Coordinates of C-alpha atoms in Angstrom, one line a residue:
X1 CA -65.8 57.6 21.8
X2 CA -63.4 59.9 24.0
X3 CA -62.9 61.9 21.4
X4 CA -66.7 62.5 20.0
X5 CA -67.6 63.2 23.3
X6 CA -64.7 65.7 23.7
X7 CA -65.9 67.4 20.0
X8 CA -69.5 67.7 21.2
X9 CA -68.4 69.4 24.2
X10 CA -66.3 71.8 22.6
X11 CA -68.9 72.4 19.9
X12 CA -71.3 72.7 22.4
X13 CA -69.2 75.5 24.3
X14 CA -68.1 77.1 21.3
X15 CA -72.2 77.6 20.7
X16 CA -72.8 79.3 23.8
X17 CA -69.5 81.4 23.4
X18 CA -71.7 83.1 20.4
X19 CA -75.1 82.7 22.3
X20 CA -73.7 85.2 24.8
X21 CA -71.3 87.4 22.6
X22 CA -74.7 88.0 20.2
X23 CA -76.4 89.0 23.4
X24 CA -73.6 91.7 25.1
X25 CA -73.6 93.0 21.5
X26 CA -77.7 93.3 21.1
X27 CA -77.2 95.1 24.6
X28 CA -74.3 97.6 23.3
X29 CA -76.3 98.4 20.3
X30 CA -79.5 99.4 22.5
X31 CA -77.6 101.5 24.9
X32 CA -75.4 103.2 21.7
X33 CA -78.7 103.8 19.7
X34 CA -80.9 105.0 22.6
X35 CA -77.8 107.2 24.4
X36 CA -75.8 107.5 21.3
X37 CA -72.1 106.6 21.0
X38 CA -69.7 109.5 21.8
X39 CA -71.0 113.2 21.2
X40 CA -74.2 114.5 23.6
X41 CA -74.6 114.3 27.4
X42 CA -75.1 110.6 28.9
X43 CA -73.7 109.3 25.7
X44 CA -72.6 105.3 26.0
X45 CA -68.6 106.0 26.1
X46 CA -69.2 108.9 28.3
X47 CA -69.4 106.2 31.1
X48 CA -66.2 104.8 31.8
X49 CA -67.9 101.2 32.9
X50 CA -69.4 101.5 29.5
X51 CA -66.2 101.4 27.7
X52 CA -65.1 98.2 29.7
X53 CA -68.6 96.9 28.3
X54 CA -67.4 97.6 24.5
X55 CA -63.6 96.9 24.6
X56 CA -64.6 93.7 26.1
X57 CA -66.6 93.1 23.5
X58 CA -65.2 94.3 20.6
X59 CA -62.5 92.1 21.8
X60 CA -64.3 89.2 22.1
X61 CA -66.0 89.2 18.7
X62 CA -62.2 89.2 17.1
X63 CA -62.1 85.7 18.5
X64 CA -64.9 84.5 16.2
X65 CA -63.7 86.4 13.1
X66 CA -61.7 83.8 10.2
X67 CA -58.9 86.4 9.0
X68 CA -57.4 85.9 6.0
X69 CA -54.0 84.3 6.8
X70 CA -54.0 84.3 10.4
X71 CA -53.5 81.1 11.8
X72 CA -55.9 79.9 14.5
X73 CA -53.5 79.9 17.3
X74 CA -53.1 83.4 16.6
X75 CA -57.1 84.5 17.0
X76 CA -57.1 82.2 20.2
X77 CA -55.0 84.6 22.5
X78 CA -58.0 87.0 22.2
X79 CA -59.6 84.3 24.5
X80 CA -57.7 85.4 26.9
X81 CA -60.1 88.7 27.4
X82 CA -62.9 86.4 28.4
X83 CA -62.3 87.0 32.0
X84 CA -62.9 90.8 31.6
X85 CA -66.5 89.4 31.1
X86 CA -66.5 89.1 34.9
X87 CA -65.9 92.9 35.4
X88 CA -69.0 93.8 33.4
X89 CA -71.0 92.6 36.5
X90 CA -69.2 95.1 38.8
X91 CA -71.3 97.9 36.7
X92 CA -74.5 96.4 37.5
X93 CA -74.1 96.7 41.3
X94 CA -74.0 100.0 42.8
X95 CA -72.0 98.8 45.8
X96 CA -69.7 96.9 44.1
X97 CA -69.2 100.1 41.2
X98 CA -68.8 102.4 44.8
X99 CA -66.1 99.5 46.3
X100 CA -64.4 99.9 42.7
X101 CA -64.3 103.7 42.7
X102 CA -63.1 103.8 46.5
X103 CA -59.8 101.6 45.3
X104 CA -59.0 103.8 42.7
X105 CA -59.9 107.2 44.5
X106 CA -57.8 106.0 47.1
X107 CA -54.7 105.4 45.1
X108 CA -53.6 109.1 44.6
X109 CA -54.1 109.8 48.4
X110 CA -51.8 106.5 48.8
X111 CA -48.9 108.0 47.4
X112 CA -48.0 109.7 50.4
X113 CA -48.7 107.1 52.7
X114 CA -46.1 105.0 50.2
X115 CA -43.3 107.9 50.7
X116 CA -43.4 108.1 54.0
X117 CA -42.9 104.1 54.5
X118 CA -40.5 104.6 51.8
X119 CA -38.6 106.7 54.2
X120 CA -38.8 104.6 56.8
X121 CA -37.8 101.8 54.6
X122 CA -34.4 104.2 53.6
X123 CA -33.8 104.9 57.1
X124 CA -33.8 101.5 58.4
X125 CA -32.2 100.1 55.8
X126 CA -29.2 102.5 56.0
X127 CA -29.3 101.6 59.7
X128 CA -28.8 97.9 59.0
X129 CA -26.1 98.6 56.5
X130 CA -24.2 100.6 58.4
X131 CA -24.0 98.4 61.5
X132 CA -24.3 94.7 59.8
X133 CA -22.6 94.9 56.4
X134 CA -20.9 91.7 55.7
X135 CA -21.3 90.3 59.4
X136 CA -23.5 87.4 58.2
X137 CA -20.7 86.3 56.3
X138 CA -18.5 85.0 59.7
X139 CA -17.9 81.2 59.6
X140 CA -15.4 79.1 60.8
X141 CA -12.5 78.0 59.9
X142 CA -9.4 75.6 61.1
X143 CA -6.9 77.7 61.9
X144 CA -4.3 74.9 60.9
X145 CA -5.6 73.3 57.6
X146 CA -7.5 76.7 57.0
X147 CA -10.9 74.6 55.9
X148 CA -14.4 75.5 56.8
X149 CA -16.3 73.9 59.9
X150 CA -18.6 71.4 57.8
X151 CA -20.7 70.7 60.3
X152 CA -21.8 74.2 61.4
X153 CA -21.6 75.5 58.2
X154 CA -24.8 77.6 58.3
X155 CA -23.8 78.6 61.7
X156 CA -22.7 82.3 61.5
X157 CA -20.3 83.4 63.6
X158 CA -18.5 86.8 65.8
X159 CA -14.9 87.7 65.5
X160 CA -12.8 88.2 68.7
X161 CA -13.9 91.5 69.9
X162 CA -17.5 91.5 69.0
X163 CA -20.4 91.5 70.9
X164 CA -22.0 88.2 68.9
X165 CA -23.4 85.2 70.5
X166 CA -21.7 82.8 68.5
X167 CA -18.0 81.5 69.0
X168 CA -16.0 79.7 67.6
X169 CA -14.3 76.4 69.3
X170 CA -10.3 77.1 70.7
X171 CA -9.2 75.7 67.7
X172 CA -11.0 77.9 64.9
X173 CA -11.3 81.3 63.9
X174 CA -14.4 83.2 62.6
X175 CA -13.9 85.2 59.1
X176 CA -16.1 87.1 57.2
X177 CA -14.8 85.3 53.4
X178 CA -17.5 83.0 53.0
X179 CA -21.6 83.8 51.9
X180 CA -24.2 85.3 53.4
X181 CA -27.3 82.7 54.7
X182 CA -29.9 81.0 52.8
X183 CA -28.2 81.2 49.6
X184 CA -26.4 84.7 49.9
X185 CA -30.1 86.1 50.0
X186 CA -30.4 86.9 53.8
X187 CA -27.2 89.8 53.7
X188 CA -27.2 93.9 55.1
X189 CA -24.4 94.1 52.5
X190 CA -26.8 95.9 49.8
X191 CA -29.6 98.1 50.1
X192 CA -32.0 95.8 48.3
X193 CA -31.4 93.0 50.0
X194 CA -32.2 95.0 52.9
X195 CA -35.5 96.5 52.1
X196 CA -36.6 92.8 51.4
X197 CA -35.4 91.7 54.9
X198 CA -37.1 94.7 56.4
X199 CA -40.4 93.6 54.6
X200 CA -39.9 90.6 55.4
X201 CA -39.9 91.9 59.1
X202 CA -43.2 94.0 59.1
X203 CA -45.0 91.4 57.7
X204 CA -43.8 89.0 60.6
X205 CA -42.8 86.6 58.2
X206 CA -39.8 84.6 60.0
X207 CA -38.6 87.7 60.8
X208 CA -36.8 86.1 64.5
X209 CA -34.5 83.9 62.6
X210 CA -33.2 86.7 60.8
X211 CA -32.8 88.7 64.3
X212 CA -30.8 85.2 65.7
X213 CA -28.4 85.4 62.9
X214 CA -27.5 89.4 63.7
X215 CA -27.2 88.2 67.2
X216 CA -24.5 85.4 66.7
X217 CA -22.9 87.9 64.5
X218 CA -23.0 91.2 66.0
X219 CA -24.9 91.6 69.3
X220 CA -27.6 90.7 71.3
X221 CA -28.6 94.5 71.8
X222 CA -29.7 94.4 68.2
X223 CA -33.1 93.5 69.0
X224 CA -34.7 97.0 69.4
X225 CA -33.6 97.4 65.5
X226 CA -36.1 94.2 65.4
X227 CA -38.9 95.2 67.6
X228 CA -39.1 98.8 66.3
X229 CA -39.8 97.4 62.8
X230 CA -42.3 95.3 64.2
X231 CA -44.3 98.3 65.4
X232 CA -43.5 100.0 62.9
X233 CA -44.8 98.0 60.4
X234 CA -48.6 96.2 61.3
X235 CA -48.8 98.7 64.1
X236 CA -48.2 102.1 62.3
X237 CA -47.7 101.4 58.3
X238 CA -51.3 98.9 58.1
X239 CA -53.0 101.6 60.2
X240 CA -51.9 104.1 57.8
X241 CA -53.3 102.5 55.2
X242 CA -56.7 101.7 57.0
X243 CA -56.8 105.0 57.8
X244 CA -57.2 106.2 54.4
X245 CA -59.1 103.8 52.8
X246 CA -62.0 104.1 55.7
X247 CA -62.5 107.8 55.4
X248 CA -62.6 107.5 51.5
X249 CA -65.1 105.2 52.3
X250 CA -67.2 107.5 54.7
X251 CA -66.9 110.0 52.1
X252 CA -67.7 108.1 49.2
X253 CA -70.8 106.6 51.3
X254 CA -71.7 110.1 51.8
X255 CA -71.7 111.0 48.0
X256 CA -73.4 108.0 47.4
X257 CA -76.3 108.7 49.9
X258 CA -76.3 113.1 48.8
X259 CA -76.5 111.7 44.6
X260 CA -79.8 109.4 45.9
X261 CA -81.3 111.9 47.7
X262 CA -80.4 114.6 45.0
X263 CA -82.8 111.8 43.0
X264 CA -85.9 112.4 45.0
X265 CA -85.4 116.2 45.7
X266 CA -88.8 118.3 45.8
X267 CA -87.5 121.2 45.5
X268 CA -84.4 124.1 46.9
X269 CA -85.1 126.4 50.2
X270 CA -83.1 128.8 51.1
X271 CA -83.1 130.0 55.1
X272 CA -81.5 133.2 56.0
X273 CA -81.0 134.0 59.7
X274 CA -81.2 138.1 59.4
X275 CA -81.1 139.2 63.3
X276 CA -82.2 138.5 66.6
X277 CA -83.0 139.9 69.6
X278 CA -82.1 138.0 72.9
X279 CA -83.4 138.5 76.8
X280 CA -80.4 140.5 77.9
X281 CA -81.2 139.6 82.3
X282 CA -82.2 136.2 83.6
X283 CA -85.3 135.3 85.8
X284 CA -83.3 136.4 88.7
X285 CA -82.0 139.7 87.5
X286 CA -78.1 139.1 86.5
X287 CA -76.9 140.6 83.5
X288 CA -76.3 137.8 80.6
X289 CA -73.9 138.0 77.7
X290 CA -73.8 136.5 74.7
X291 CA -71.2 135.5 71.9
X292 CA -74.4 134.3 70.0
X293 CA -74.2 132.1 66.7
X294 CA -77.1 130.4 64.6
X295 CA -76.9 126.7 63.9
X296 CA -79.6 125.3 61.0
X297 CA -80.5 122.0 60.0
X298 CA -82.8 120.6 57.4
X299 CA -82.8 117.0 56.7
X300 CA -79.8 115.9 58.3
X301 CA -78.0 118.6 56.5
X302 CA -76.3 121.5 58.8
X303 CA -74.8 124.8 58.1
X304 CA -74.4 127.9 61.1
X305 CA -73.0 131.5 60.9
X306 CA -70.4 133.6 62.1
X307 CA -70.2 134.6 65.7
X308 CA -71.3 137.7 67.1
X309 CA -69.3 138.7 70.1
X310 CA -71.0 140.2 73.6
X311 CA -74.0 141.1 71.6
X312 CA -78.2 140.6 72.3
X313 CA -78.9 142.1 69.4
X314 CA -76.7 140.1 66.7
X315 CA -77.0 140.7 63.1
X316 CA -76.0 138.0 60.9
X317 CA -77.4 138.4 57.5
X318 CA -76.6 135.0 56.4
X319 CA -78.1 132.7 53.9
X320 CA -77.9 128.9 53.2
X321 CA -79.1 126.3 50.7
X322 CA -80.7 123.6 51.5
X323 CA -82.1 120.2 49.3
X324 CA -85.8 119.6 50.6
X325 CA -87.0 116.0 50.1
X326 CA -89.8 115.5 52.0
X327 CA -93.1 117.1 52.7
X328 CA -92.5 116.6 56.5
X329 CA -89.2 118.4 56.3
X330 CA -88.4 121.1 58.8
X331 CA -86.1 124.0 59.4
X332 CA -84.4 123.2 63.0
X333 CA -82.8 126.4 64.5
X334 CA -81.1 126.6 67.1
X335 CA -79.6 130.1 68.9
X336 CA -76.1 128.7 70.5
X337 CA -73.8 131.4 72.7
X338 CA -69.5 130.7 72.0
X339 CA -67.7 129.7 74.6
X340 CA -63.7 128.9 74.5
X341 CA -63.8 125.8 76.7
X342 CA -66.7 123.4 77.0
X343 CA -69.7 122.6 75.0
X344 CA -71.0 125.8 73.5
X345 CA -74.6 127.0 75.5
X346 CA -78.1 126.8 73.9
X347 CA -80.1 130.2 74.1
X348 CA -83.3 128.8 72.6
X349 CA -84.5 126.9 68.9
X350 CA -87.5 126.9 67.2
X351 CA -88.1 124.9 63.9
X352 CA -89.7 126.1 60.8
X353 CA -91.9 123.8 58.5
X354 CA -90.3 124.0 55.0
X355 CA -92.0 120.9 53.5
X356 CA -95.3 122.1 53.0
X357 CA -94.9 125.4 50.3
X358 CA -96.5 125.3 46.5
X359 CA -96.0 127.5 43.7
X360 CA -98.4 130.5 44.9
X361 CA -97.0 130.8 48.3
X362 CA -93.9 133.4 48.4
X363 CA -91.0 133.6 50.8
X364 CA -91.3 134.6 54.1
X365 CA -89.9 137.3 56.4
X366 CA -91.0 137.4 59.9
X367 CA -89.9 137.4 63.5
X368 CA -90.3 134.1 65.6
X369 CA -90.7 134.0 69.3
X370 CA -88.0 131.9 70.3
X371 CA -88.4 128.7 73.3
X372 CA -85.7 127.8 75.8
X373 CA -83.6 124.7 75.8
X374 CA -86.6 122.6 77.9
X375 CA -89.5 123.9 75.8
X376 CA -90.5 126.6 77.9
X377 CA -91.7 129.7 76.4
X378 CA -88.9 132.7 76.9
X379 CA -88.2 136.3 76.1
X380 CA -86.4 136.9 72.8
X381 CA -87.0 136.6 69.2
X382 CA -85.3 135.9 66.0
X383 CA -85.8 137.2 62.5
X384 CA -85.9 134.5 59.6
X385 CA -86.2 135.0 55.9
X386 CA -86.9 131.5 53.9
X387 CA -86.8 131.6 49.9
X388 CA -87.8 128.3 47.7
X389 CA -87.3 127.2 44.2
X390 CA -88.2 124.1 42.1
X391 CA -84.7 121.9 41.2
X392 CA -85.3 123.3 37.3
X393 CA -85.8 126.9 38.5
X394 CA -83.8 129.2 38.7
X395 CA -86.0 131.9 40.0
X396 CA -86.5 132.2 43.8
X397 CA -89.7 132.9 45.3
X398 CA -90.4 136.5 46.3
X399 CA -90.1 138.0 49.8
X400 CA -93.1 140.0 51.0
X401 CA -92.7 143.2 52.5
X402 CA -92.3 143.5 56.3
X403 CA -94.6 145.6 58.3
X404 CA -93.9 147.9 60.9
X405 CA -95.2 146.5 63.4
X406 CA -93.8 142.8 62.6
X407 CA -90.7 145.1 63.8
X408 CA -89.5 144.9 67.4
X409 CA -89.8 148.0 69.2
X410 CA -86.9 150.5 69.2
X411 CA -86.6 150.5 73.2
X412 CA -86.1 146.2 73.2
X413 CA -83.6 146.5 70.8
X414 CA -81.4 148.7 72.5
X415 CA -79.1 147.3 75.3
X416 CA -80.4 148.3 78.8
X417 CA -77.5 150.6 80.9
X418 CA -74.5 148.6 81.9
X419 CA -73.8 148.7 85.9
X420 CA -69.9 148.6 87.1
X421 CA -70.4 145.3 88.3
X422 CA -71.8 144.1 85.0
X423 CA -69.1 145.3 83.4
X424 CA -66.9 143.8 85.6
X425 CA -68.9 140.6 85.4
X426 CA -68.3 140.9 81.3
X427 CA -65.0 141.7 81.6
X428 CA -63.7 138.8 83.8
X429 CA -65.7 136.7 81.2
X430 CA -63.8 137.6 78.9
X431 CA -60.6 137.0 80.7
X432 CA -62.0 133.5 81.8
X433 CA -61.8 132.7 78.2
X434 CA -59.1 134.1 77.1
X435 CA -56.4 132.3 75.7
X436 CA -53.7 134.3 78.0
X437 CA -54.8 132.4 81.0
X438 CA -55.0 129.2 79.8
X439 CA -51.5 129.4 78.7
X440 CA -50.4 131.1 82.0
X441 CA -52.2 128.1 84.6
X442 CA -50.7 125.8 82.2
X443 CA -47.2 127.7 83.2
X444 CA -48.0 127.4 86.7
X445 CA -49.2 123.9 86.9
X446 CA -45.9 122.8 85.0
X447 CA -43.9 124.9 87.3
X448 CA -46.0 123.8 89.9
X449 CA -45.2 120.0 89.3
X450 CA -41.1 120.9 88.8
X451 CA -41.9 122.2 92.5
X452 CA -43.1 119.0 93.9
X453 CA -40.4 117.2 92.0
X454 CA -37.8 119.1 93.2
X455 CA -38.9 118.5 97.3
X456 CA -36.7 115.9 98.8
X457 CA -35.8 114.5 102.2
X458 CA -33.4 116.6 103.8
X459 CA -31.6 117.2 107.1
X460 CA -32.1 120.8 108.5
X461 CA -28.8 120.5 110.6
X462 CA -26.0 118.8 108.4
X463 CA -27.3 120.0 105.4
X464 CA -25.8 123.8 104.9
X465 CA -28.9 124.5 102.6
X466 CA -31.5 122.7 103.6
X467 CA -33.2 125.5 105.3
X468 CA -33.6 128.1 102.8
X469 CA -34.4 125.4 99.7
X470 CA -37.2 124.6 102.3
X471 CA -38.4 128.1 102.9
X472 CA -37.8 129.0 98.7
X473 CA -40.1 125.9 98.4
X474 CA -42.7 127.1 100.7
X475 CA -42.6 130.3 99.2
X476 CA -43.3 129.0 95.8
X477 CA -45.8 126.7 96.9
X478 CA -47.6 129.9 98.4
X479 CA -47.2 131.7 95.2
X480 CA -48.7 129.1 93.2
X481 CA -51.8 128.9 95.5
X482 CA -52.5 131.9 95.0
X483 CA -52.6 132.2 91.3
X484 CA -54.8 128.8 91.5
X485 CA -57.6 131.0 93.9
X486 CA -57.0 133.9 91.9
X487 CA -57.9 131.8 88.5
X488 CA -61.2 130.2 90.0
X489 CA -62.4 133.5 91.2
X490 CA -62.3 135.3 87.4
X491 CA -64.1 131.7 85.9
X492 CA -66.7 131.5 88.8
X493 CA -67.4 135.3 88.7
X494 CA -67.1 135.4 85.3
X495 CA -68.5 132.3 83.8
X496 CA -70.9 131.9 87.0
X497 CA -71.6 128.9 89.2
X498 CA -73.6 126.7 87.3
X499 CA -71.3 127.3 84.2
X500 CA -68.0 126.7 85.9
X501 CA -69.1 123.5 86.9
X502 CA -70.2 122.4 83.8
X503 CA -67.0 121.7 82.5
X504 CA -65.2 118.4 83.7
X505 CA -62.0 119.5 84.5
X506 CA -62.9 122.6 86.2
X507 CA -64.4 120.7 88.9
X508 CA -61.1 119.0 88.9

């Protein structure tokens, strides 16, 4: 009864095996005839899960095919291929298809990662050679009958003159003739055997056992050799690793997220930020300059030009692309001045809907009045030219031509007569940002700690030079000052008040 029950089982699985091989080959046939097979665009083997799909089965209907002289032990290895079955599943989910992809993206950018812990590996291990090679091997022995200790036979030993922890009694001598422990596997006589022990190490895998028998043998100042692998290994090595694989997974997120929204795309607009023309005096009358630079976004997507320097009248001339999904979607610009330390200042934004166009409407080209960084209306104005095209276009939408009077007036576009002490003002500005005196008060505040460092208790009448290292102190100390107050008077005249302060660490 056993054994009917055991034949209708089999003959029950063997049914289903053709149930579902009959079905992955209906679906290979659909794809092949509706995509075709290898020649044309989006053909079935063009897609790599695809050709899993057909080896797999392929493979799988060799298993049900009686050859001619082949005995059935022979066809039954193709059973093995069954569990590829399982990765045709990893095709039908996008996430699981992206997880896929990441692992194998992330395999050439391994490599490197795999050298340099290869190096380290090399290094160490030529470390541990050179200072342990055939210490494990101390045991000890009678020094009259010449036998091995029995009883502490897997104790290792130190020779007379070594730093090691274990010793032998007054009666026996340690040598280095018998094998290394744990089988003659745990030894730094050969450089594989070290690499293992070193992995063994990183992974923390009874790595302190290994370390007691190097300090019986050699020295108990062999456990930085220890400790540095340990940090060295899940510390450094693992965050390597991470390290890789998450920002091929932000990026492969990313692609993912720009190939569904390439899916939905309306339609291509181009935004060109031409020229600008900025208030060049404040509501209180002081002089402003600008290193002024355009940043536009449009759905989450950003792009910004070069940077004009100590100009109110920039002229950029630049053009960017943009994917437009969404009726709602809007060109958000934003005017931004450079500045070499802290965040970079906001002239003024606008936004610009470029959701809303058809196929009559053509490009624009206009001046638009430009608000301040709380909403409030201010002088200044920006010229943008926007250009559209459907995704299967590749014609862009004409640009109509500008009148005269959508110019600005000659007299606004031309910078108002500089004053000395706005040219002063512009020219400490620039000196505040320069890079020379950034790298000059980092000279002084180093020399300035040496200073402090150096100042010690001394005794002005027994010691001969007490006196003038005191007074060649002072001196330097005075020196230093100065430069300090002579540094925050070029940033607060140059940068002003309000911008000096802005920055964290100059109201340090």
């Amino acid at each position: 009864p056993n054994r009917l029950e055991e034949s209708a089982y089999n003959a029950l699985l063997y049914n289903a095996g053709i149930f579902f091989q009959t079905c992955f080959m209906l679906e290979a046939a659909a794809k092949i005839v509706a995509r075709g097979f290898v020649l044309g665009r989006g053909a079935y083997l063009r897609d790599w899960w695809n050709v899993l799909d057909f080896v797999t089965v392929i493979l799988g209907l060799v298993e049900y095919l009686v050859v001619a002289g082949a005995s059935a032990s022979v066809l039954r290895t193709f059973r093995l291929v069954r569990p590829l079955r399982a990765l045709r599943a990893v095709g039908r989910f996008k996430d699981l298809r992206m997880i896929v992809n990441l692992i194998i993206s992330c395999l050439p950018l391994l490599v490197d990662v795999f050298a340099l812990i290869s190096f380290v590996f090399m290094v160490f291990g030529i470390i541990g050679i050179q200072l342990w090679g055939g210490y494990l091997r101390g045991r000890c022995y009678d020094m009259d009958s010449g036998r091995l200790d029995q009883a502490n036979i897997d104790a290792v030993c130190a020779m007379e003159g070594d730093g090691g922890m274990g010793k032998c009694v007054a009666s026996e001598q340690c040598l280095r003739i018998y094998m290394n422990p744990m089988y003659d596997s745990l030894t730094f006589d050969y450089i594989g055997s070290v690499l293992v022990i070193i992995f063994q190490v990183m992974v923390q895998q009874k790595w302190n056992a290994i370390m007691y028998y190097v300090w019986d043998s050699f020295s108990f100042w062999s456990w930085p050799y220890f400790v540095l692998l340990n940090l060295v290994g899940p510390m450094f090595a693992v965050q390597l690793f991470l390290v890789v694989v998450a920002n091929q997974y932000s990026n492969a997120r990313a692609q993912q997220r720009e190939a569904e929204k390439a899916a939905v795309e309306l339609y291509e607009v181009k935004v060109g930020a031409v020229t600008a023309n900025l208030p060049r005096t404040s509501h209180t009358g002081h002089h402003l300059s600008f290193d002024p630079y355009v940043v536009i976004s449009v759905d989450e997507k950003t792009k910004k030009t070069r940077i004009v320097k100590n100009s109110s009248v920039p002229e950029w001339n630049e053009y960017f692309l943009f994917p437009v999904s969404s009726a709602a979607s809007t060109a958000k610009i934003d005017i931004r001045s450079w500045r070499r330390q802290g965040p970079h200042d906001t002239i003024g934004h606008l936004s610009i809907p470029v959701g809303t166009l058809d196929q009559e409407e053509e490009g624009t080209d206009r001046w638009y009045e430009v608000c301040s960084p709380d909403g409030a209306s201010m002088e200044g104005s920006i010229r943008i030219r926007t250009q559209w095209r459907l995704v299967s276009s590749e014609e862009w939408s004409p640009l109509p031509e500008i009148d005269d009077e959508d110019m600005p007036e000659e007299e606004d576009a031309e910078d108002d007569d500089v004053t000395f002490i706005k040219w002063l003002q512009s020219m400490l500005r620039l000196a505040a940002e320069s890079k020379f005196l950034t790298v000059t008060s980092i000279l002084f505040i180093c020399g300035n700690m040496l200073a402090m460092a150096a100042d010690h208790d001394c005794d002005l009448v027994e010691d001969a030079y007490c006196k003038n290292f005191e007074a060649q102190l002072e001196q330097a100390n005075i020196a230093f000052t100065s430069f300090f107050v002579l540094e925050l008077i070029i940033k607060v005249w140059g940068l002003g008040l309000v911008t000096y302060f802005k920055d964290v660490s100059n109201t340090f």
